Amino acid sequence: MFLFVPLMLPLLFTGVLCAQEFGRKVITKTAPNYPELAKRMHLTGKVKMEIVVTAEGSVATARLVGGNPVFEKSAIAAVEQWKFEHAQTETKAIVVLEFADQ
C-alpha cells in the first residue's frame, strides 16, 4: 500500500519532522545545498518530489514532480541520502522542500 502525504521541510530544517507524517520515522536527513545560480538570481521557491523508500529505509528513487528545475539536482541529491526506519514494505511519499534566499 502506498501513502502520499506532503512533508513540509524548510531549507534550514528549523522545523521538526513529525515521525507520523507518512508512517515512517526519518532517522537521518541531509539539507540540500542552495544552488549557486539560484543564489545569484535570488530565486526562492518550493520543489515537490515523489520518493520511494525501500523496506530497509533507504530512498530508492526521488523525482521532481513540481517546482523550479533550478533546485532539482540539489533537492534530489539531499533526499537520496535520507534514511528512514525499517518497514514491512516500500512506501511512497511526496516531499516538499522550500528554498529561501539567505
PDB file of C-alpha atoms in Angstrom:
ATOM      1  CA  MET A   1       0.000   0.000   0.000  1.00  0.00           C
ATOM      2  CA  PHE A   2       1.309   3.436  -0.920  1.00  0.00           C
ATOM      3  CA  LEU A   3       0.594   6.550   1.097  1.00  0.00           C
ATOM      4  CA  PHE A   4       1.025  10.078  -0.261  1.00  0.00           C
ATOM      5  CA  VAL A   5       1.393  12.771   2.384  1.00  0.00           C
ATOM      6  CA  PRO A   6       3.194  16.083   1.888  1.00  0.00           C
ATOM      7  CA  LEU A   7       6.148  16.743   4.163  1.00  0.00           C
ATOM      8  CA  MET A   8       6.968  20.440   4.564  1.00  0.00           C
ATOM      9  CA  LEU A   9      10.650  20.963   5.337  1.00  0.00           C
ATOM     10  CA  PRO A  10      12.328  24.378   5.326  1.00  0.00           C
ATOM     11  CA  LEU A  11      15.737  24.612   3.705  1.00  0.00           C
ATOM     12  CA  LEU A  12      17.492  25.046   7.033  1.00  0.00           C
ATOM     13  CA  PHE A  13      15.318  22.437   8.727  1.00  0.00           C
ATOM     14  CA  THR A  14      14.313  24.791  11.513  1.00  0.00           C
ATOM     15  CA  GLY A  15      11.122  22.784  11.991  1.00  0.00           C
ATOM     16  CA  VAL A  16      10.861  19.269  13.336  1.00  0.00           C
ATOM     17  CA  LEU A  17       9.852  16.439  11.046  1.00  0.00           C
ATOM     18  CA  CYS A  18       6.999  14.560  12.686  1.00  0.00           C
ATOM     19  CA  ALA A  19       7.567  10.812  12.883  1.00  0.00           C
ATOM     20  CA  GLN A  20       3.953  10.094  11.932  1.00  0.00           C
ATOM     21  CA  GLU A  21       3.806  12.113   8.711  1.00  0.00           C
ATOM     22  CA  PHE A  22       3.739   9.073   6.445  1.00  0.00           C
ATOM     23  CA  GLY A  23       4.130   6.302   8.928  1.00  0.00           C
ATOM     24  CA  ARG A  24       7.933   6.093   8.895  1.00  0.00           C
ATOM     25  CA  LYS A  25      10.349   7.981  11.069  1.00  0.00           C
ATOM     26  CA  VAL A  26      13.257   9.784   9.438  1.00  0.00           C
ATOM     27  CA  ILE A  27      16.475   8.579  11.075  1.00  0.00           C
ATOM     28  CA  THR A  28      18.902  10.837   9.211  1.00  0.00           C
ATOM     29  CA  LYS A  29      18.321  13.676   6.790  1.00  0.00           C
ATOM     30  CA  THR A  30      20.597  15.881   4.765  1.00  0.00           C
ATOM     31  CA  ALA A  31      19.753  19.502   3.994  1.00  0.00           C
ATOM     32  CA  PRO A  32      20.001  20.463   0.326  1.00  0.00           C
ATOM     33  CA  ASN A  33      22.662  22.862  -0.875  1.00  0.00           C
ATOM     34  CA  TYR A  34      21.356  26.165  -2.187  1.00  0.00           C
ATOM     35  CA  PRO A  35      22.350  26.171  -5.885  1.00  0.00           C
ATOM     36  CA  GLU A  36      24.822  28.910  -6.839  1.00  0.00           C
ATOM     37  CA  LEU A  37      22.704  30.019  -9.805  1.00  0.00           C
ATOM     38  CA  ALA A  38      19.678  30.383  -7.542  1.00  0.00           C
ATOM     39  CA  LYS A  39      21.739  32.469  -5.104  1.00  0.00           C
ATOM     40  CA  ARG A  40      22.940  34.803  -7.839  1.00  0.00           C
ATOM     41  CA  MET A  41      19.414  35.207  -9.201  1.00  0.00           C
ATOM     42  CA  HIS A  42      17.849  35.452  -5.713  1.00  0.00           C
ATOM     43  CA  LEU A  43      15.478  32.627  -6.598  1.00  0.00           C
ATOM     44  CA  THR A  44      13.241  31.128  -3.955  1.00  0.00           C
ATOM     45  CA  GLY A  45      10.569  28.503  -4.103  1.00  0.00           C
ATOM     46  CA  LYS A  46       9.402  25.051  -3.280  1.00  0.00           C
ATOM     47  CA  VAL A  47      10.079  21.806  -5.045  1.00  0.00           C
ATOM     48  CA  LYS A  48       7.835  18.804  -4.795  1.00  0.00           C
ATOM     49  CA  MET A  49       9.349  15.357  -5.171  1.00  0.00           C
ATOM     50  CA  GLU A  50       7.937  11.876  -5.159  1.00  0.00           C
ATOM     51  CA  ILE A  51      10.150   9.497  -3.195  1.00  0.00           C
ATOM     52  CA  VAL A  52      10.082   5.741  -2.887  1.00  0.00           C
ATOM     53  CA  VAL A  53      11.537   4.415   0.367  1.00  0.00           C
ATOM     54  CA  THR A  54      12.618   0.773   0.491  1.00  0.00           C
ATOM     55  CA  ALA A  55      11.541  -1.536   3.292  1.00  0.00           C
ATOM     56  CA  GLU A  56      15.103  -1.234   4.646  1.00  0.00           C
ATOM     57  CA  GLY A  57      14.744   2.566   4.918  1.00  0.00           C
ATOM     58  CA  SER A  58      16.836   3.979   2.088  1.00  0.00           C
ATOM     59  CA  VAL A  59      15.454   6.213  -0.642  1.00  0.00           C
ATOM     60  CA  ALA A  60      15.260   4.108  -3.799  1.00  0.00           C
ATOM     61  CA  THR A  61      14.091   6.878  -6.119  1.00  0.00           C
ATOM     62  CA  ALA A  62      13.378  10.567  -5.961  1.00  0.00           C
ATOM     63  CA  ARG A  63      11.958  12.571  -8.825  1.00  0.00           C
ATOM     64  CA  LEU A  64      10.822  16.140  -9.264  1.00  0.00           C
ATOM     65  CA  VAL A  65       7.067  16.458  -9.749  1.00  0.00           C
ATOM     66  CA  GLY A  66       6.757  20.220  -9.291  1.00  0.00           C
ATOM     67  CA  GLY A  67       8.706  23.376  -8.725  1.00  0.00           C
ATOM     68  CA  ASN A  68      11.633  25.232 -10.252  1.00  0.00           C
ATOM     69  CA  PRO A  69      14.046  22.854 -12.027  1.00  0.00           C
ATOM     70  CA  VAL A  70      16.994  25.008 -10.858  1.00  0.00           C
ATOM     71  CA  PHE A  71      16.576  23.337  -7.454  1.00  0.00           C
ATOM     72  CA  GLU A  72      16.085  19.791  -8.798  1.00  0.00           C
ATOM     73  CA  LYS A  73      19.627  18.371  -8.571  1.00  0.00           C
ATOM     74  CA  SER A  74      20.259  19.794  -5.112  1.00  0.00           C
ATOM     75  CA  ALA A  75      16.920  18.616  -3.731  1.00  0.00           C
ATOM     76  CA  ILE A  76      17.212  15.109  -5.147  1.00  0.00           C
ATOM     77  CA  ALA A  77      20.850  14.733  -4.036  1.00  0.00           C
ATOM     78  CA  ALA A  78      19.874  15.633  -0.467  1.00  0.00           C
ATOM     79  CA  VAL A  79      16.750  13.469  -0.236  1.00  0.00           C
ATOM     80  CA  GLU A  80      18.523  10.436  -1.700  1.00  0.00           C
ATOM     81  CA  GLN A  81      20.792  10.480   1.381  1.00  0.00           C
ATOM     82  CA  TRP A  82      17.914  10.363   3.876  1.00  0.00           C
ATOM     83  CA  LYS A  83      17.410   7.202   5.943  1.00  0.00           C
ATOM     84  CA  PHE A  84      14.080   6.058   7.355  1.00  0.00           C
ATOM     85  CA  GLU A  85      13.096   3.425   9.881  1.00  0.00           C
ATOM     86  CA  HIS A  86      12.522  -0.079   8.550  1.00  0.00           C
ATOM     87  CA  ALA A  87       9.051  -1.174   7.444  1.00  0.00           C
ATOM     88  CA  GLN A  88       7.410  -4.263   6.018  1.00  0.00           C
ATOM     89  CA  THR A  89       7.075  -2.829   2.515  1.00  0.00           C
ATOM     90  CA  GLU A  90       8.329   0.078   0.474  1.00  0.00           C
ATOM     91  CA  THR A  91       6.406   3.310   0.771  1.00  0.00           C
ATOM     92  CA  LYS A  92       5.880   6.350  -1.406  1.00  0.00           C
ATOM     93  CA  ALA A  93       5.547   9.914  -0.266  1.00  0.00           C
ATOM     94  CA  ILE A  94       5.507  13.427  -1.629  1.00  0.00           C
ATOM     95  CA  VAL A  95       8.249  15.578  -0.104  1.00  0.00           C
ATOM     96  CA  VAL A  96       8.218  19.372  -0.389  1.00  0.00           C
ATOM     97  CA  LEU A  97      11.431  21.303   0.210  1.00  0.00           C
ATOM     98  CA  GLU A  98      11.472  25.080   0.425  1.00  0.00           C
ATOM     99  CA  PHE A  99      14.424  27.104  -0.811  1.00  0.00           C
ATOM    100  CA  ALA A 100      14.640  30.619   0.596  1.00  0.00           C
ATOM    101  CA  ASP A 101      17.231  33.258  -0.347  1.00  0.00           C
ATOM    102  CA  GLN A 102      19.658  33.615   2.556  1.00  0.00           C
TER     103      GLN A 102
END
